[in-house]
PDB file of C-alpha atoms in Angstrom:
ATOM      1  CA  GLY A   1      94.735 165.484 124.254  1.00  0.00           C
ATOM      2  CA  GLU A   2      96.860 165.579 121.147  1.00  0.00           C
ATOM      3  CA  ASN A   3      95.305 164.446 117.860  1.00  0.00           C
ATOM      4  CA  VAL A   4      97.582 163.613 114.940  1.00  0.00           C
ATOM      5  CA  GLU A   5      96.248 163.098 111.434  1.00  0.00           C
ATOM      6  CA  GLN A   6      98.396 161.563 108.714  1.00  0.00           C
ATOM      7  CA  HIS A   7      97.954 161.492 104.933  1.00  0.00           C
ATOM      8  CA  PRO A   8      97.961 159.643 102.675  1.00  0.00           C
ATOM      9  CA  SER A   9      97.232 156.224 104.133  1.00  0.00           C
ATOM     10  CA  THR A  10      98.923 154.519 101.191  1.00  0.00           C
ATOM     11  CA  LEU A  11     101.522 155.782  98.749  1.00  0.00           C
ATOM     12  CA  SER A  12     102.982 154.030  95.739  1.00  0.00           C
ATOM     13  CA  VAL A  13     105.987 155.562  94.009  1.00  0.00           C
ATOM     14  CA  GLN A  14     108.341 154.579  91.236  1.00  0.00           C
ATOM     15  CA  GLU A  15     111.874 153.814  92.334  1.00  0.00           C
ATOM     16  CA  GLY A  16     113.912 156.995  92.163  1.00  0.00           C
ATOM     17  CA  ASP A  17     110.934 159.306  92.664  1.00  0.00           C
ATOM     18  CA  SER A  18     110.193 161.265  95.811  1.00  0.00           C
ATOM     19  CA  ALA A  19     107.644 160.451  98.495  1.00  0.00           C
ATOM     20  CA  VAL A  20     105.955 162.970 100.769  1.00  0.00           C
ATOM     21  CA  ILE A  21     103.873 162.211 103.841  1.00  0.00           C
ATOM     22  CA  LYS A  22     102.019 164.943 105.703  1.00  0.00           C
ATOM     23  CA  CYS A  23     100.806 165.168 109.276  1.00  0.00           C
ATOM     24  CA  THR A  24      98.836 167.720 111.254  1.00  0.00           C
ATOM     25  CA  TYR A  25      98.587 168.043 115.010  1.00  0.00           C
ATOM     26  CA  SER A  26      96.187 169.810 117.321  1.00  0.00           C
ATOM     27  CA  ASP A  27      98.060 170.645 120.529  1.00  0.00           C
ATOM     28  CA  SER A  28     100.146 173.784 120.196  1.00  0.00           C
ATOM     29  CA  ALA A  29     102.184 172.638 123.216  1.00  0.00           C
ATOM     30  CA  SER A  30     103.693 169.779 121.213  1.00  0.00           C
ATOM     31  CA  ASN A  31     107.399 170.383 120.812  1.00  0.00           C
ATOM     32  CA  TYR A  32     108.882 167.181 119.438  1.00  0.00           C
ATOM     33  CA  PHE A  33     107.920 165.392 116.216  1.00  0.00           C
ATOM     34  CA  PRO A  34     109.493 162.020 115.429  1.00  0.00           C
ATOM     35  CA  TRP A  35     108.983 159.771 112.438  1.00  0.00           C
ATOM     36  CA  TYR A  36     109.075 156.003 112.790  1.00  0.00           C
ATOM     37  CA  LYS A  37     109.516 153.390 110.094  1.00  0.00           C
ATOM     38  CA  GLN A  38     108.072 149.914 110.495  1.00  0.00           C
ATOM     39  CA  GLU A  39     109.120 147.296 107.987  1.00  0.00           C
ATOM     40  CA  LEU A  40     106.905 144.272 107.508  1.00  0.00           C
ATOM     41  CA  GLY A  41     107.016 142.042 110.570  1.00  0.00           C
ATOM     42  CA  LYS A  42     109.436 144.298 112.407  1.00  0.00           C
ATOM     43  CA  ARG A  43     109.271 146.838 115.196  1.00  0.00           C
ATOM     44  CA  PRO A  44     108.885 150.596 114.621  1.00  0.00           C
ATOM     45  CA  GLN A  45     112.216 152.411 114.579  1.00  0.00           C
ATOM     46  CA  LEU A  46     112.970 156.110 114.724  1.00  0.00           C
ATOM     47  CA  ILE A  47     114.332 157.453 111.445  1.00  0.00           C
ATOM     48  CA  ILE A  48     114.312 161.208 112.010  1.00  0.00           C
ATOM     49  CA  ASP A  49     112.895 163.749 114.422  1.00  0.00           C
ATOM     50  CA  ILE A  50     112.513 167.501 114.660  1.00  0.00           C
ATOM     51  CA  ARG A  51     112.001 169.920 117.508  1.00  0.00           C
ATOM     52  CA  SER A  52     109.753 172.924 117.527  1.00  0.00           C
ATOM     53  CA  ASN A  53     112.647 175.375 117.408  1.00  0.00           C
ATOM     54  CA  VAL A  54     113.747 174.038 114.020  1.00  0.00           C
ATOM     55  CA  GLY A  55     111.964 174.397 110.686  1.00  0.00           C
ATOM     56  CA  GLU A  56     113.738 171.719 108.702  1.00  0.00           C
ATOM     57  CA  LYS A  57     116.087 168.824 109.256  1.00  0.00           C
ATOM     58  CA  LYS A  58     117.774 166.558 106.754  1.00  0.00           C
ATOM     59  CA  ASP A  59     119.550 163.231 106.990  1.00  0.00           C
ATOM     60  CA  GLN A  60     120.800 161.901 103.665  1.00  0.00           C
ATOM     61  CA  ARG A  61     117.709 161.068 101.581  1.00  0.00           C
ATOM     62  CA  ILE A  62     115.141 161.911 104.219  1.00  0.00           C
ATOM     63  CA  ALA A  63     114.073 165.314 105.443  1.00  0.00           C
ATOM     64  CA  VAL A  64     111.391 166.647 107.719  1.00  0.00           C
ATOM     65  CA  THR A  65     109.819 170.096 107.701  1.00  0.00           C
ATOM     66  CA  LEU A  66     107.763 171.714 110.435  1.00  0.00           C
ATOM     67  CA  ASN A  67     105.322 174.607 110.247  1.00  0.00           C
ATOM     68  CA  LYS A  68     104.352 175.479 113.814  1.00  0.00           C
ATOM     69  CA  THR A  69     101.932 178.177 112.815  1.00  0.00           C
ATOM     70  CA  ALA A  70      99.915 175.820 110.660  1.00  0.00           C
ATOM     71  CA  LYS A  71     100.575 172.850 112.986  1.00  0.00           C
ATOM     72  CA  HIS A  72     101.766 170.549 110.293  1.00  0.00           C
ATOM     73  CA  PHE A  73     104.927 168.638 109.516  1.00  0.00           C
ATOM     74  CA  SER A  74     106.031 166.502 106.612  1.00  0.00           C
ATOM     75  CA  LEU A  75     108.440 163.715 105.751  1.00  0.00           C
ATOM     76  CA  HIS A  76     110.223 163.814 102.421  1.00  0.00           C
ATOM     77  CA  ILE A  77     112.054 160.841 100.976  1.00  0.00           C
ATOM     78  CA  THR A  78     114.079 161.504  97.841  1.00  0.00           C
ATOM     79  CA  GLU A  79     115.478 159.011  95.345  1.00  0.00           C
ATOM     80  CA  THR A  80     113.329 156.245  96.780  1.00  0.00           C
ATOM     81  CA  GLN A  81     114.666 152.715  96.857  1.00  0.00           C
ATOM     82  CA  PRO A  82     112.929 149.350  97.366  1.00  0.00           C
ATOM     83  CA  GLU A  83     114.162 149.223 100.969  1.00  0.00           C
ATOM     84  CA  ASP A  84     112.137 152.365 101.671  1.00  0.00           C
ATOM     85  CA  SER A  85     108.975 150.263 101.375  1.00  0.00           C
ATOM     86  CA  ALA A  86     107.442 150.213 104.865  1.00  0.00           C
ATOM     87  CA  VAL A  87     104.804 151.802 107.056  1.00  0.00           C
ATOM     88  CA  TYR A  88     105.752 155.266 108.268  1.00  0.00           C
ATOM     89  CA  PHE A  89     104.271 156.827 111.391  1.00  0.00           C
ATOM     90  CA  CYS A  90     104.440 160.437 112.416  1.00  0.00           C
ATOM     91  CA  ALA A  91     104.006 161.426 116.040  1.00  0.00           C
ATOM     92  CA  ALA A  92     103.739 164.487 118.229  1.00  0.00           C
ATOM     93  CA  PHE A  93     104.931 164.870 121.799  1.00  0.00           C
ATOM     94  CA  PRO A  94     103.073 167.410 123.948  1.00  0.00           C
ATOM     95  CA  ASN A  95     105.573 167.131 126.786  1.00  0.00           C
ATOM     96  CA  ASP A  96     103.566 164.791 129.007  1.00  0.00           C
ATOM     97  CA  TYR A  97     105.517 161.588 128.437  1.00  0.00           C
ATOM     98  CA  LYS A  98     103.151 160.461 125.713  1.00  0.00           C
ATOM     99  CA  LEU A  99     103.630 160.220 121.988  1.00  0.00           C
ATOM    100  CA  SER A 100     100.487 160.563 119.898  1.00  0.00           C
ATOM    101  CA  PHE A 101     100.879 158.659 116.650  1.00  0.00           C
ATOM    102  CA  GLY A 102      99.310 159.148 113.256  1.00  0.00           C
ATOM    103  CA  ALA A 103      97.524 156.225 111.599  1.00  0.00           C
ATOM    104  CA  GLY A 104     100.489 155.397 109.383  1.00  0.00           C
ATOM    105  CA  THR A 105     101.294 155.537 105.680  1.00  0.00           C
ATOM    106  CA  THR A 106     102.090 152.374 103.765  1.00  0.00           C
ATOM    107  CA  VAL A 107     104.762 153.262 101.223  1.00  0.00           C
ATOM    108  CA  THR A 108     105.422 150.932  98.319  1.00  0.00           C
ATOM    109  CA  VAL A 109     108.378 151.601  96.046  1.00  0.00           C
ATOM    110  CA  ARG A 110     107.907 150.013  92.618  1.00  0.00           C
ATOM    111  CA  ALA A 111     111.033 148.744  90.905  1.00  0.00           C
TER     112      ALA A 111
ATOM    113  CA  GLU B   1     119.516 142.987 118.503  1.00  0.00           C
ATOM    114  CA  THR B   2     117.980 145.796 120.548  1.00  0.00           C
ATOM    115  CA  GLY B   3     117.733 146.533 124.207  1.00  0.00           C
ATOM    116  CA  VAL B   4     113.984 145.836 124.457  1.00  0.00           C
ATOM    117  CA  THR B   5     112.800 142.235 124.484  1.00  0.00           C
ATOM    118  CA  GLN B   6     109.314 140.808 124.674  1.00  0.00           C
ATOM    119  CA  THR B   7     108.002 137.338 125.405  1.00  0.00           C
ATOM    120  CA  PRO B   8     106.195 135.468 124.132  1.00  0.00           C
ATOM    121  CA  ARG B   9     106.385 136.518 120.483  1.00  0.00           C
ATOM    122  CA  HIS B  10     103.123 134.780 119.646  1.00  0.00           C
ATOM    123  CA  LEU B  11     100.217 133.881 121.894  1.00  0.00           C
ATOM    124  CA  VAL B  12      96.890 132.214 121.207  1.00  0.00           C
ATOM    125  CA  MET B  13      94.444 132.207 124.064  1.00  0.00           C
ATOM    126  CA  GLY B  14      90.811 131.496 124.718  1.00  0.00           C
ATOM    127  CA  MET B  15      88.485 134.069 126.160  1.00  0.00           C
ATOM    128  CA  THR B  16      88.545 132.453 129.578  1.00  0.00           C
ATOM    129  CA  ASN B  17      92.319 132.109 129.857  1.00  0.00           C
ATOM    130  CA  LYS B  18      94.727 134.173 131.940  1.00  0.00           C
ATOM    131  CA  LYS B  19      98.097 134.963 130.458  1.00  0.00           C
ATOM    132  CA  SER B  20     100.853 137.540 130.863  1.00  0.00           C
ATOM    133  CA  LEU B  21     103.067 139.399 128.432  1.00  0.00           C
ATOM    134  CA  LYS B  22     106.567 140.311 129.518  1.00  0.00           C
ATOM    135  CA  CYS B  23     108.816 143.158 128.469  1.00  0.00           C
ATOM    136  CA  GLU B  24     112.387 143.821 129.531  1.00  0.00           C
ATOM    137  CA  GLN B  25     114.672 146.728 128.672  1.00  0.00           C
ATOM    138  CA  HIS B  26     118.429 146.865 129.110  1.00  0.00           C
ATOM    139  CA  LEU B  27     118.910 150.490 128.109  1.00  0.00           C
ATOM    140  CA  GLY B  28     118.766 152.183 131.494  1.00  0.00           C
ATOM    141  CA  HIS B  29     115.556 153.971 130.556  1.00  0.00           C
ATOM    142  CA  ASN B  30     113.154 155.335 133.126  1.00  0.00           C
ATOM    143  CA  ALA B  31     109.874 155.107 131.250  1.00  0.00           C
ATOM    144  CA  MET B  32     108.075 152.122 129.737  1.00  0.00           C
ATOM    145  CA  TYR B  33     104.968 151.860 127.602  1.00  0.00           C
ATOM    146  CA  TRP B  34     102.431 149.366 126.317  1.00  0.00           C
ATOM    147  CA  TYR B  35     100.915 149.958 122.887  1.00  0.00           C
ATOM    148  CA  LYS B  36      98.270 148.084 120.952  1.00  0.00           C
ATOM    149  CA  GLN B  37      98.712 147.910 117.187  1.00  0.00           C
ATOM    150  CA  SER B  38      95.725 146.800 115.145  1.00  0.00           C
ATOM    151  CA  ALA B  39      95.489 146.697 111.378  1.00  0.00           C
ATOM    152  CA  LYS B  40      94.707 150.056 109.746  1.00  0.00           C
ATOM    153  CA  LYS B  41      94.750 151.915 113.066  1.00  0.00           C
ATOM    154  CA  PRO B  42      97.214 154.218 114.777  1.00  0.00           C
ATOM    155  CA  LEU B  43      99.404 152.892 117.508  1.00  0.00           C
ATOM    156  CA  GLU B  44      97.223 153.070 120.611  1.00  0.00           C
ATOM    157  CA  LEU B  45      98.947 153.960 123.843  1.00  0.00           C
ATOM    158  CA  MET B  46      97.602 151.796 126.658  1.00  0.00           C
ATOM    159  CA  PHE B  47      99.802 152.417 129.684  1.00  0.00           C
ATOM    160  CA  VAL B  48     102.756 154.568 130.648  1.00  0.00           C
ATOM    161  CA  TYR B  49     105.088 153.986 133.553  1.00  0.00           C
ATOM    162  CA  ASN B  50     107.436 156.760 134.552  1.00  0.00           C
ATOM    163  CA  PHE B  51     109.998 155.788 137.193  1.00  0.00           C
ATOM    164  CA  LYS B  52     107.859 152.687 137.916  1.00  0.00           C
ATOM    165  CA  GLU B  53     104.753 154.716 138.620  1.00  0.00           C
ATOM    166  CA  GLN B  54     101.815 154.495 136.314  1.00  0.00           C
ATOM    167  CA  THR B  55     101.159 157.930 134.897  1.00  0.00           C
ATOM    168  CA  GLU B  56      98.711 157.097 132.174  1.00  0.00           C
ATOM    169  CA  ASN B  57      95.853 154.709 131.638  1.00  0.00           C
ATOM    170  CA  ASN B  58      94.059 155.556 128.435  1.00  0.00           C
ATOM    171  CA  SER B  59      90.675 154.154 129.444  1.00  0.00           C
ATOM    172  CA  VAL B  60      91.903 150.628 128.912  1.00  0.00           C
ATOM    173  CA  PRO B  61      89.423 147.886 129.924  1.00  0.00           C
ATOM    174  CA  SER B  62      90.155 146.237 133.252  1.00  0.00           C
ATOM    175  CA  ARG B  63      90.768 142.913 131.525  1.00  0.00           C
ATOM    176  CA  PHE B  64      94.226 144.382 130.817  1.00  0.00           C
ATOM    177  CA  SER B  65      96.282 144.848 133.968  1.00  0.00           C
ATOM    178  CA  PRO B  66      99.814 146.262 133.860  1.00  0.00           C
ATOM    179  CA  GLU B  67     102.582 145.679 136.350  1.00  0.00           C
ATOM    180  CA  CYS B  68     105.942 147.389 136.592  1.00  0.00           C
ATOM    181  CA  PRO B  69     108.002 145.855 139.413  1.00  0.00           C
ATOM    182  CA  ASN B  70     111.117 147.859 138.524  1.00  0.00           C
ATOM    183  CA  SER B  71     112.319 150.227 135.831  1.00  0.00           C
ATOM    184  CA  SER B  72     113.570 147.366 133.644  1.00  0.00           C
ATOM    185  CA  HIS B  73     110.544 145.091 133.594  1.00  0.00           C
ATOM    186  CA  LEU B  74     106.967 145.552 132.481  1.00  0.00           C
ATOM    187  CA  PHE B  75     104.147 143.043 132.386  1.00  0.00           C
ATOM    188  CA  LEU B  76     100.692 143.042 130.866  1.00  0.00           C
ATOM    189  CA  HIS B  77      98.339 140.608 132.551  1.00  0.00           C
ATOM    190  CA  LEU B  78      95.455 139.413 130.400  1.00  0.00           C
ATOM    191  CA  HIS B  79      92.164 138.028 131.666  1.00  0.00           C
ATOM    192  CA  THR B  80      88.875 137.154 129.925  1.00  0.00           C
ATOM    193  CA  LEU B  81      89.822 138.891 126.681  1.00  0.00           C
ATOM    194  CA  GLN B  82      87.554 139.408 123.693  1.00  0.00           C
ATOM    195  CA  PRO B  83      88.260 138.522 120.051  1.00  0.00           C
ATOM    196  CA  GLU B  84      88.631 142.239 119.256  1.00  0.00           C
ATOM    197  CA  ASP B  85      91.632 142.315 121.571  1.00  0.00           C
ATOM    198  CA  SER B  86      93.575 140.327 118.990  1.00  0.00           C
ATOM    199  CA  ALA B  87      96.434 142.579 117.902  1.00  0.00           C
ATOM    200  CA  LEU B  88     100.158 143.161 118.102  1.00  0.00           C
ATOM    201  CA  TYR B  89     101.142 144.398 121.560  1.00  0.00           C
ATOM    202  CA  LEU B  90     104.268 146.487 121.561  1.00  0.00           C
ATOM    203  CA  CYS B  91     106.348 147.466 124.534  1.00  0.00           C
ATOM    204  CA  ALA B  92     108.605 150.509 124.371  1.00  0.00           C
ATOM    205  CA  SER B  93     110.985 152.345 126.642  1.00  0.00           C
ATOM    206  CA  SER B  94     112.522 155.778 126.654  1.00  0.00           C
ATOM    207  CA  HIS B  95     114.672 158.083 128.687  1.00  0.00           C
ATOM    208  CA  LEU B  96     112.617 161.097 129.619  1.00  0.00           C
ATOM    209  CA  ALA B  97     115.274 163.679 129.094  1.00  0.00           C
ATOM    210  CA  LEU B  98     116.659 165.769 126.290  1.00  0.00           C
ATOM    211  CA  PRO B  99     118.082 165.655 123.761  1.00  0.00           C
ATOM    212  CA  SER B 100     115.875 162.822 122.635  1.00  0.00           C
ATOM    213  CA  TYR B 101     112.614 161.316 123.731  1.00  0.00           C
ATOM    214  CA  GLU B 102     113.150 158.457 121.320  1.00  0.00           C
ATOM    215  CA  GLN B 103     111.116 155.418 122.142  1.00  0.00           C
ATOM    216  CA  TYR B 104     112.733 152.053 121.575  1.00  0.00           C
ATOM    217  CA  PHE B 105     110.232 149.361 120.694  1.00  0.00           C
ATOM    218  CA  GLY B 106     110.344 145.681 121.406  1.00  0.00           C
ATOM    219  CA  PRO B 107     109.498 143.133 118.694  1.00  0.00           C
ATOM    220  CA  GLY B 108     105.934 142.773 119.929  1.00  0.00           C
ATOM    221  CA  THR B 109     103.672 139.925 120.947  1.00  0.00           C
ATOM    222  CA  ARG B 110     101.169 138.832 118.317  1.00  0.00           C
ATOM    223  CA  LEU B 111      98.061 137.977 120.328  1.00  0.00           C
ATOM    224  CA  THR B 112      95.138 135.994 118.958  1.00  0.00           C
ATOM    225  CA  VAL B 113      92.026 135.580 121.098  1.00  0.00           C
ATOM    226  CA  THR B 114      89.816 132.696 120.039  1.00  0.00           C
TER     227      THR B 114
END
């Protein structure tokens, strides 16, 4: 099955700086890579996703890059704000109805 | 708030109790999922139902028993649980078709086994 590794497990950044979270996956058949954000006490929610036919996707301050050859993908948050503090999960979808999630990264934005 | 609801939100049960978790989705999705979320661990997929048929059971102990009577409702029946089963149990649903496989999560049930 698919195995997704996520780093770092915790990340503390100064407000206004950038944050980068990296994930690797094992199954070359995976073709869909979403990122979920889970604020404290709330449910995970999709913030951005990318498909295997695209190398980069951007939505305002967040962007995701995908390197299929190396089997890794990354989330970039620019100009971080306190409301970006949350746990972020990457996931890979090997086209069998299942998402395999990474262990999560706890991001803390310091004011 | 969202189209996926879960009840109860909090549950405390003894190891000999029997209880059930309920999930309901109003999004017209055709797939539903149960996840277990423990501290410092990845989201663990427990069960997948696709068009009401169970397509995945990730070696979950038999003390967890899912039921999907229709595409809108999903239950997780609990029996003789262990303290290590204490966790947040999340239900999710999705529509298994492009352009998005986005999973919509419910608010979760915080389960404590004493």
